Coordinates of C-alpha atoms in Angstrom, one line a residue:
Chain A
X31 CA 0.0 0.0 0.0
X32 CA 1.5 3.1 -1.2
X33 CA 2.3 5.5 2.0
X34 CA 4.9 8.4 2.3
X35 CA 4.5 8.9 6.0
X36 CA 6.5 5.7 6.8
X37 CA 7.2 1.8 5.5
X38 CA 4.5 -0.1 5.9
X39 CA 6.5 -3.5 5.2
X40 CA 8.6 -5.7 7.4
X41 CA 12.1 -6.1 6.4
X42 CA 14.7 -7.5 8.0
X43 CA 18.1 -5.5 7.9
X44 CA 22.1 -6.5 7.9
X45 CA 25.1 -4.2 8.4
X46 CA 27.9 -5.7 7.3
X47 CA 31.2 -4.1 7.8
X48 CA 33.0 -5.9 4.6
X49 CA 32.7 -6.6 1.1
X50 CA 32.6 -10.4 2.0
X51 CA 30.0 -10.0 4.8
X52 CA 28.2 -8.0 2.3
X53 CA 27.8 -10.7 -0.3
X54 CA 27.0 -13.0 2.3
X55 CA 23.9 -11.3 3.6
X56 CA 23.2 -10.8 -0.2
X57 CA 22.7 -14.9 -0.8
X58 CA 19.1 -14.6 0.8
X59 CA 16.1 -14.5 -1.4
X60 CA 14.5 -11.1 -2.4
X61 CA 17.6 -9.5 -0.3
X62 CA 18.1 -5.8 -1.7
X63 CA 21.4 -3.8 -1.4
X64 CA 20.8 0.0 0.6
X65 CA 22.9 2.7 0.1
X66 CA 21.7 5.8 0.0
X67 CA 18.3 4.9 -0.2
X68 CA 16.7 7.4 -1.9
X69 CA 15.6 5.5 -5.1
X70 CA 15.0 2.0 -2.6
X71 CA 13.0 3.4 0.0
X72 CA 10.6 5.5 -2.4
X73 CA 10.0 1.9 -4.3
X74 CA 9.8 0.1 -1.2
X75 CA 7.5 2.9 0.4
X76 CA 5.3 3.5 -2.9
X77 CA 5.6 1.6 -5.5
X78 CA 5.4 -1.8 -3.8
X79 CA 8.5 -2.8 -4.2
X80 CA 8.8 -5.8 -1.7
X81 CA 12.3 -6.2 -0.4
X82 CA 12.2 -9.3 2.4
X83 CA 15.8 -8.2 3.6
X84 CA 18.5 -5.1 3.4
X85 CA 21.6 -5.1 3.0
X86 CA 23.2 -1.6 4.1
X87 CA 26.1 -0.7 2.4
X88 CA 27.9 2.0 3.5
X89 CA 29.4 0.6 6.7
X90 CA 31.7 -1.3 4.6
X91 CA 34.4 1.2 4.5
X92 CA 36.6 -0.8 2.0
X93 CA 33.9 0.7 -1.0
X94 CA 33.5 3.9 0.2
X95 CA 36.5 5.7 -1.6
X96 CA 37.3 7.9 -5.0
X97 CA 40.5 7.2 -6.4
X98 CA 42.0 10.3 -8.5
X99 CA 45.5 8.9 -9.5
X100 CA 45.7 7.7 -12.9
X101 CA 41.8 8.0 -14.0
X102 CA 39.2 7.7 -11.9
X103 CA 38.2 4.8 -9.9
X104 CA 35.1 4.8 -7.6
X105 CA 33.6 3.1 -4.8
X106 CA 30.3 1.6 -4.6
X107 CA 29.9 3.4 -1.3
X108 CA 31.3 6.7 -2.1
X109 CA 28.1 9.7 -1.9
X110 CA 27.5 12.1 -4.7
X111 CA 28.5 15.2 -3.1
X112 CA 32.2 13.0 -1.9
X113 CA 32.4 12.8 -5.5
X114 CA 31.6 15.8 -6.7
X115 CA 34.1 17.4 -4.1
X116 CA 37.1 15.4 -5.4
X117 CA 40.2 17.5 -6.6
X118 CA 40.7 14.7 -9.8
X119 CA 36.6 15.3 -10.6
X120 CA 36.7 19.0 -10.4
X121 CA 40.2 19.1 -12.4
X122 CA 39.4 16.5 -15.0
X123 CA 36.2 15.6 -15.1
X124 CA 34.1 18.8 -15.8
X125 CA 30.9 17.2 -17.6
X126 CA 30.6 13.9 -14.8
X127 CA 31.1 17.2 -12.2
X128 CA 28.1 19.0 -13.5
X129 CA 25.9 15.2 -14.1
X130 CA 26.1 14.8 -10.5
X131 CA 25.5 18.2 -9.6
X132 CA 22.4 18.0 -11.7
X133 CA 21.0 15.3 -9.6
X134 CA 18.4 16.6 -6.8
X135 CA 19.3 18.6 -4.2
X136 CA 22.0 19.2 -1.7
X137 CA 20.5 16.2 0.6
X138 CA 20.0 14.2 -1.7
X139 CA 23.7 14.1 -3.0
X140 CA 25.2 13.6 0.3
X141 CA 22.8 10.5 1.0
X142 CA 23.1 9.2 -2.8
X143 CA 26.0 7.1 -4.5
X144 CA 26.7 6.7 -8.0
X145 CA 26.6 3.0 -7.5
X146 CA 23.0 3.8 -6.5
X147 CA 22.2 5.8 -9.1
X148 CA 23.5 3.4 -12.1
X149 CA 21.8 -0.2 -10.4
X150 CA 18.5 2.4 -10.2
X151 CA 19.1 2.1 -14.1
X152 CA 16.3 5.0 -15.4
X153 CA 17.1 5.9 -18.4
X154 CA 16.7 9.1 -17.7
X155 CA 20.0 9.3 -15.6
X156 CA 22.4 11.8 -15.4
X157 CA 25.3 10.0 -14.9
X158 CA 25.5 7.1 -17.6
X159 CA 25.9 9.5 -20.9
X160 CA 28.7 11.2 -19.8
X161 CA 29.9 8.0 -18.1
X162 CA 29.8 5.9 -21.0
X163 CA 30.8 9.1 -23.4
X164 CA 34.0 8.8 -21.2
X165 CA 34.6 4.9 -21.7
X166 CA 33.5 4.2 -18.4
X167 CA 33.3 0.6 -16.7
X168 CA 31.9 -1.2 -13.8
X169 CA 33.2 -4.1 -11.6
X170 CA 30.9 -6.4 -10.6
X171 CA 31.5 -8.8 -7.5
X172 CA 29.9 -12.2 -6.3
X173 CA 30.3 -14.7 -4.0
X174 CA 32.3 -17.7 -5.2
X175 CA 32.4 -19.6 -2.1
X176 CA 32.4 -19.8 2.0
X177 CA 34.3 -16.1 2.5
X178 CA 35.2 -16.0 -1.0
X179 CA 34.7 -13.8 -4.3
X180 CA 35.4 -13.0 -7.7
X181 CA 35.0 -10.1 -9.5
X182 CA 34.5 -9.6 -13.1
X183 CA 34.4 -6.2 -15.5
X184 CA 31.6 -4.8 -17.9
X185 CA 31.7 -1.9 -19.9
X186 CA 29.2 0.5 -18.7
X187 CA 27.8 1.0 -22.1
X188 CA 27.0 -3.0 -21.9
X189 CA 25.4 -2.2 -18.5
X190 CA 21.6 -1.7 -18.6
X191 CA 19.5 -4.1 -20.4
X192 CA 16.0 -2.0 -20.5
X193 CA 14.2 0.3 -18.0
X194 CA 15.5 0.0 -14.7
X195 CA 17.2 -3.3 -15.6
X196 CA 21.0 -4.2 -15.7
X197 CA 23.2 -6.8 -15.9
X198 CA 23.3 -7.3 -12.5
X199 CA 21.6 -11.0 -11.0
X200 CA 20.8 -11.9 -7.5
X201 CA 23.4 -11.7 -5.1
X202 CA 25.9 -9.6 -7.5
X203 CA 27.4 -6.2 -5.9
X204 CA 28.2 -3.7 -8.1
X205 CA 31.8 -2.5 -6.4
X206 CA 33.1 0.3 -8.1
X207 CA 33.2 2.3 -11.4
X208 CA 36.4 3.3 -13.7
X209 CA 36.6 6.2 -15.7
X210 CA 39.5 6.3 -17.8
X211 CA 41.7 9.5 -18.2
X212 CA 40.1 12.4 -20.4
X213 CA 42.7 12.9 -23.3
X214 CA 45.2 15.7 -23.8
X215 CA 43.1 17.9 -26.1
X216 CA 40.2 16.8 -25.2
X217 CA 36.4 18.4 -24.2
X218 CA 33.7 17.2 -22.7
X219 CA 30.0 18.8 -21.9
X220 CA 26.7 17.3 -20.6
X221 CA 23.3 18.9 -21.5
X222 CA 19.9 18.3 -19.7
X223 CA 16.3 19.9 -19.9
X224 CA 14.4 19.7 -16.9
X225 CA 11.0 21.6 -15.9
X226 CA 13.1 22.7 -12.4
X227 CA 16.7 22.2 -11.4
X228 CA 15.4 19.6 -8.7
X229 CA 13.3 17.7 -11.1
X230 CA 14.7 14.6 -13.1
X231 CA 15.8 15.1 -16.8
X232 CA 13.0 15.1 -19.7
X233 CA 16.1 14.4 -22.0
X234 CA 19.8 14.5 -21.6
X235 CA 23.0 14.5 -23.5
X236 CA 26.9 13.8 -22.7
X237 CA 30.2 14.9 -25.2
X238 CA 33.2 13.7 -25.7
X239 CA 35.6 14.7 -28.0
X240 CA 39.7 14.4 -28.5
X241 CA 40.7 17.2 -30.7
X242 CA 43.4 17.5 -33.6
X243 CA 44.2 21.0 -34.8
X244 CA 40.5 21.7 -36.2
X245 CA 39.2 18.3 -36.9
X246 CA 37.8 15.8 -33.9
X247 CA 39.7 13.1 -34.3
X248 CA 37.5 11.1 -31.6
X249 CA 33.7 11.1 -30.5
X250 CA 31.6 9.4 -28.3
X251 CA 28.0 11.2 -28.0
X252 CA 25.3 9.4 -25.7
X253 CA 21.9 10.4 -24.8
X254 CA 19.3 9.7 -21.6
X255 CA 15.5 9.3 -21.8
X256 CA 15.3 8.7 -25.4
X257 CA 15.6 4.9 -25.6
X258 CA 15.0 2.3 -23.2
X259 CA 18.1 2.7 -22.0
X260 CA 21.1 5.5 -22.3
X261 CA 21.8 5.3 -26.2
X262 CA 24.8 6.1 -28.1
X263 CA 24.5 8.3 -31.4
X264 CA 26.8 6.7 -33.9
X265 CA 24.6 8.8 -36.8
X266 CA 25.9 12.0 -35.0
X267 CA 29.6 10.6 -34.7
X268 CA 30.0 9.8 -38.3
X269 CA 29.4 13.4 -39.1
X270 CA 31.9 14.6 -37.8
X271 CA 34.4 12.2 -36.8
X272 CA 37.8 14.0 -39.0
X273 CA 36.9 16.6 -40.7
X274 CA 37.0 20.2 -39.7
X275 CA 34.6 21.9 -37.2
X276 CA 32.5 24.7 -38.7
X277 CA 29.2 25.8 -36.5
X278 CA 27.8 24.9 -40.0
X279 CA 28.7 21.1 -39.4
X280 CA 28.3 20.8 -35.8
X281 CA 24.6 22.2 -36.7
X282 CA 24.6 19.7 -39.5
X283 CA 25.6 16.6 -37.1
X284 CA 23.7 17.5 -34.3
X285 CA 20.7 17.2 -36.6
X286 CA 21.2 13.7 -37.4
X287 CA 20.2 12.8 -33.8
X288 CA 17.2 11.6 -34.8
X289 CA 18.3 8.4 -36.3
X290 CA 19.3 7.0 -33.3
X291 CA 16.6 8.0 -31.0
X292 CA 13.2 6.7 -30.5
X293 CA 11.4 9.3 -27.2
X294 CA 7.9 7.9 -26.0
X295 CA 5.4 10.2 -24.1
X296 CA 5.9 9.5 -20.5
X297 CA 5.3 11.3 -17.2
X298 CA 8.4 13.7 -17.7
X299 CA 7.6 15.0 -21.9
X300 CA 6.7 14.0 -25.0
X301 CA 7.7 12.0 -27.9
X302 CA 6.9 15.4 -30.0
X303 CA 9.2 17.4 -27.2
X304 CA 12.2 15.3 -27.0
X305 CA 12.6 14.8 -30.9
X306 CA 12.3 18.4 -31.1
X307 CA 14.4 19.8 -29.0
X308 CA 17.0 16.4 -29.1
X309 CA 19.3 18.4 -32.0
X310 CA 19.6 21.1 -30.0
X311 CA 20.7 19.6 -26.9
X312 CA 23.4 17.8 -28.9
X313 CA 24.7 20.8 -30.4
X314 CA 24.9 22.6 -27.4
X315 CA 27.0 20.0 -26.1
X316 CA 29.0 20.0 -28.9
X317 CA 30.0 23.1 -29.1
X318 CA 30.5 22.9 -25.8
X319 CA 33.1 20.1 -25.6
X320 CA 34.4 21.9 -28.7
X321 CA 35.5 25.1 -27.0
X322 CA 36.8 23.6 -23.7
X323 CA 39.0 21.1 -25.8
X324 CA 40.6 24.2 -27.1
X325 CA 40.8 25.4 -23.6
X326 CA 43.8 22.6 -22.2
Chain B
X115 CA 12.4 -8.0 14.8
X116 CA 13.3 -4.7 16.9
X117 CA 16.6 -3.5 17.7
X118 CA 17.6 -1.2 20.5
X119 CA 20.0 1.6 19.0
X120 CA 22.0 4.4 20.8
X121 CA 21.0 8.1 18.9
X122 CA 23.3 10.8 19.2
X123 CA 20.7 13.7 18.7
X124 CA 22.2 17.5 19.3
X125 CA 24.5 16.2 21.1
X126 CA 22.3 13.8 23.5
X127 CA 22.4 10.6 23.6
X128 CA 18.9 8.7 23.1
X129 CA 18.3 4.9 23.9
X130 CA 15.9 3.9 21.5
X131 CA 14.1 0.3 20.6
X132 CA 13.0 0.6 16.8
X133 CA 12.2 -2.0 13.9
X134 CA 14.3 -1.9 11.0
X135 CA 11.5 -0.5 8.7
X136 CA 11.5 2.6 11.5
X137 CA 12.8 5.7 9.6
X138 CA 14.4 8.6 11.4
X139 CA 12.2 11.3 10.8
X140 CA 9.5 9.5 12.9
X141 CA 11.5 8.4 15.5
X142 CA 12.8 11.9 15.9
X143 CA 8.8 13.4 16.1
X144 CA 7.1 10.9 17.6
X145 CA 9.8 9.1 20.4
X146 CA 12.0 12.1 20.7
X147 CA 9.4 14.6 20.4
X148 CA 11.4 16.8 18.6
X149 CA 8.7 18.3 15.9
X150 CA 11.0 20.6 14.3
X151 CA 12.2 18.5 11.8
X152 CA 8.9 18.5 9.8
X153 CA 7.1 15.7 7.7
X154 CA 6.2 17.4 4.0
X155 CA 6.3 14.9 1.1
X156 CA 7.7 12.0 2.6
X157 CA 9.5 10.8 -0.9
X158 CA 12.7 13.1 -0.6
X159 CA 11.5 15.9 -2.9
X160 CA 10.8 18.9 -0.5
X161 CA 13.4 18.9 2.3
X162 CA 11.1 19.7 4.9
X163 CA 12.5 17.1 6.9
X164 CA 15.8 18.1 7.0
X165 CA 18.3 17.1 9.8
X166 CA 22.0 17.6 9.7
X167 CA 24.5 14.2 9.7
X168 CA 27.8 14.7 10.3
X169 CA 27.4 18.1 9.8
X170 CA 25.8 17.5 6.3
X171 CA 22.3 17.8 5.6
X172 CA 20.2 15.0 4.7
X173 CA 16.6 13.6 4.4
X174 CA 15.1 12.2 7.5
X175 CA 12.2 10.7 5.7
X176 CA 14.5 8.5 3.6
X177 CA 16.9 7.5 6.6
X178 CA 16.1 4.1 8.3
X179 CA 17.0 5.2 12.1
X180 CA 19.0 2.2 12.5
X181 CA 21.0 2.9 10.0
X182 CA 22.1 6.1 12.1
X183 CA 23.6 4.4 15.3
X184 CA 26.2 6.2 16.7
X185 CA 26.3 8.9 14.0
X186 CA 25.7 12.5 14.9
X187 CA 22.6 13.9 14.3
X188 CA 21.9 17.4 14.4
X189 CA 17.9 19.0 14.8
X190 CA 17.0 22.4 14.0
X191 CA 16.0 22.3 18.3
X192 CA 20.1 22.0 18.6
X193 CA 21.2 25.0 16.9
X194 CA 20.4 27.8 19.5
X195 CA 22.2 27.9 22.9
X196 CA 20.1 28.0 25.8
X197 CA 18.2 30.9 24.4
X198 CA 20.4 32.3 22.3
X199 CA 19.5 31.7 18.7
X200 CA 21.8 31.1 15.9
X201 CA 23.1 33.7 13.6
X202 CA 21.4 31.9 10.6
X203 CA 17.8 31.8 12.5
X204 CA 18.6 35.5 13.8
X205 CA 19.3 36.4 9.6
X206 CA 15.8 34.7 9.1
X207 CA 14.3 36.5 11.3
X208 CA 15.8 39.7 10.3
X209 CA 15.6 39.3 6.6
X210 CA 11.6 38.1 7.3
X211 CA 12.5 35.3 5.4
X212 CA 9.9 33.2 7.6
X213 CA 6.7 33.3 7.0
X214 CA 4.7 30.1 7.8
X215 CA 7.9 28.8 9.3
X216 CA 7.2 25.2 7.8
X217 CA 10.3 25.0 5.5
X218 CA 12.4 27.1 7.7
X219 CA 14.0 24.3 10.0
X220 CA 15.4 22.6 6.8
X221 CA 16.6 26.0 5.6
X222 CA 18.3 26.9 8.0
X223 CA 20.0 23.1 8.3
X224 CA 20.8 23.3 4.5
X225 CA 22.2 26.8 5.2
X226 CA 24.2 25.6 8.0
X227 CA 25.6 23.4 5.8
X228 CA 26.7 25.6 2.9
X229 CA 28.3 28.3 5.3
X230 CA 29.9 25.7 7.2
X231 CA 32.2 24.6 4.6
X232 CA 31.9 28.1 2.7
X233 CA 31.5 31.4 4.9
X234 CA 31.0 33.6 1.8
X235 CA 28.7 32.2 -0.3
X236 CA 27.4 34.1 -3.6
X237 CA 24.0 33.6 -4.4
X238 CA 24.2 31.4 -6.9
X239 CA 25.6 29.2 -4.0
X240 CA 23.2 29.4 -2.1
X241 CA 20.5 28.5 -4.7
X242 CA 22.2 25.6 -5.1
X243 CA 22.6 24.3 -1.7
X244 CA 18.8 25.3 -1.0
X245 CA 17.9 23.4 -4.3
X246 CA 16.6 20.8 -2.2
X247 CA 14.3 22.8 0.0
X248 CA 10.9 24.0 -1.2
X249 CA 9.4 27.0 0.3
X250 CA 5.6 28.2 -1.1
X251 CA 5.3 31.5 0.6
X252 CA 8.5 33.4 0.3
X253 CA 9.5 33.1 -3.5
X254 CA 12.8 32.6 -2.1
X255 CA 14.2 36.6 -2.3
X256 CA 14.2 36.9 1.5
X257 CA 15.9 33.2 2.4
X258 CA 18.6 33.9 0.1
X259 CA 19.2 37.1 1.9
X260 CA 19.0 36.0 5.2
X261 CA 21.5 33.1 4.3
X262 CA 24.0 35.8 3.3
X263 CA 23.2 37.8 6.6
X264 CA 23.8 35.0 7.9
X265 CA 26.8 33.6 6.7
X266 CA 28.1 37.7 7.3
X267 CA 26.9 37.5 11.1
X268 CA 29.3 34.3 11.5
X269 CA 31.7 36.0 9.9
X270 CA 32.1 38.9 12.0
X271 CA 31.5 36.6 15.0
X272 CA 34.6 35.0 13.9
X273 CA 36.2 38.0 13.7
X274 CA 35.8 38.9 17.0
X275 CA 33.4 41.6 16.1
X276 CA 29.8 42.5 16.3
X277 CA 27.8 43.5 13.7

């Protein structure tokens, strides 16, 4: 029964203190992992969402760290605002800076982590576009045996398999996420329209370009709540990938957006909406990434 | 399945027996009967129910109080002294940036916050660190103010001075 003013359903609820104890806990039936909570307790609370145990997450201090030295490497435990705070983000990372920023509010940052955010798997996330722009992947963890696990590695763009839906199966921890280095001479921007700054994106867009002299000599453009899942847009790519940068082209490029894309009408927009204003996102961020690459 | 938990709450320590499913901003109200903290959407998207952890604001209403043991927790009841009010609530005052009072305990939290870690914020600062509290009186103008009268009160105190 849907209810705001508190949780309605029994749940029985572990601490563990390490990765181990974590994956233990996470062998029982229905058992969901809690970190920040603010995607879990809002399904749990109302929409129904019945979770027989929790697993909280953030006691295990081994996965709550953000690693700046040589990329980036981040812990499942690590909160937004940790990450948005770190010297290698703020230095390196401009458009990841600014996707977490764009996520809710002040609280909500400091309770959230981008583990959180990417097992939530909306589509309409901020962080996976510029994430996967950036070549980003995941490390996933299980139990192999009595105190043991293995871990294995998927490419974030390989991550979500539909509407809230990843990879993940019962009893898998997502650790941590690596972001390679950005490239010498490279840019990188992130776009979203929302109807307030709090509210969750109506479309979103992520750049990321390695520039040569006047050509871009590499691209990766992605975009949120326009496909199932976050989409790449190879048709936008190909228009630009070596040749030289005019506003004329960028326009051009940007325009082809809508061969990868396929918005519905939801909740958030429309189908009408997000095909309409999807070009100019893209060339925002484009031009974006563009100036800032001339900028290193 | 209920658990007895130790909550530090301004500074006070509370022995409390909860269930898992229990979240903080009940226990708070209803055990603690601190009814600052307020209840206003429940789902995380008005910040009415703003407490301060660790110094850093977060949502009671989606904060299980067991997961809070030992942590401290900070009320909008622990900011004043005695009765001495806070700078920030004196700026709020000052600036009449209260005006049915309901959002004002998270404000001022969320404020607290901000100044905390940054004693001069701009505006634009401000805005951001308020982003997750909704006011539907004020329009904003007069919070904004009071969190830089604020934020200029502490500074001074700091100081040495008065203002």
């Amino acid at each position: 029964m849907s209810n705001s003013r508190l949780i309605s359903c029994d749940f029985e609820y572990f601490a563990p203190r390490t990765v181990n104890e974590a994956l233990e806990f996470l062998q029982r039936e229905g058992a969901r992992v809690l970190a920040g909570g603010t995607d879990l307790l809002n399904n749990i609370k109302i929409d129904g969402l019945k979770a027989p145990a929790l697993v909280y997450l953030p006691g295990v201090e081994e996965l709550n760290y953000v690693r700046g030295d040589q990329g980036l490497k981040i812990g499942a435990a690590a909160r937004l605002s940790d990450i948005e705070a770190h010297p290698a983000v703020v230095k390196n990372y401009s458009a990841f800076r600014e996707a977490i920023n764009a996520i809710g509010g002040r609280q909500i940052r400091n309770m959230a982590t981008l583990a959180g955010n990417l097992c939530n798997g909306s589509p309409g996330a901020d962080t996976p576009p510029i994430l996967m722009a950036l070549g980003a992947s995941v490390e996933i963890l299980f139990r192999s045996g009595p105190g043991r696990r293995e871990s294995k590695t998927a490419a974030l763009e390989d991550f979500f398999t539909g509407p809230k839906k990843t990879i993940l199966e019962p009893g898998q921890l997502l650790g941590s996420v690596s972001i390679p280095e950005p490239a010498a001479c490279s840019g990188q921007a992130f776009r979203r329209l929302a109807r307030v700054r709090l509210d969750i994106a109506k479309i979103n867009c992520a750049v990321y370009l390695v520039r040569a002299g006047e050509t871009i000599e590499r691209l990766s453009v992605f975009m949120g709540s326009v496909t199932p899942t976050p989409v790449r847009t190879p048709a936008v790519e190909k228009a630009l990938i070596g040749k030289k940068v005019s506003v004329k082209l960028l326009q051009a490029a940007a325009a082809r957006v809508g061969d990868d894309i396929a918005p519905i009408d939801d909740v958030r927009s429309t189908a009408r909406y997000r095909n309409k204003v999807a070009p100019v996102l893209v060339l925002e961020a484009l031009e974006e990434a563009w100036k800032r690459s001339g900028e290193n | 399945m209920k658990i007895s938990l130790k909550l530090k709450v301004n500074g006070r320590i509370h022995r409390v027996t909860v269930k898992p499913n229990e979240i903080l901003l009940n226990v708070l109200r209803d055990r603690l009967h601190l009814t600052g903290t307020k209840y206003g959407c429940g789902i995380g998207e008005c910040g009415a129910c703003t407490v301060l952890l660790g110094g850093r604001a977060v949502l009671s209403c989606q904060t299980l109080a067991v997961s809070v043991a030992g942590r401290e927790i900070a009320t909008i009841e622990g900011l004043q002294e005695g009765s001495k009010l806070h700078p920030i609530q004196e700026a709020f005052i000052d600036e009449g940036a209260i005006q049915c009072g309901f959002c004002t305990p998270g404000m001022v939290l969320s404020a607290k916050e901000l100044i905390d870690s940054n004693p001069d914020p701009s505006p634009e600062q401000i805005k951001d660190a308020i982003r997750g509290n909704l006011c539907r009186c004020t329009g904003y103008t007069n919070i904004i103010r009071a969190v830089q009268k604020g934020a200029e009160i502490m500074r001074n105190e700091k100081k040495g001075g008065n203002s």
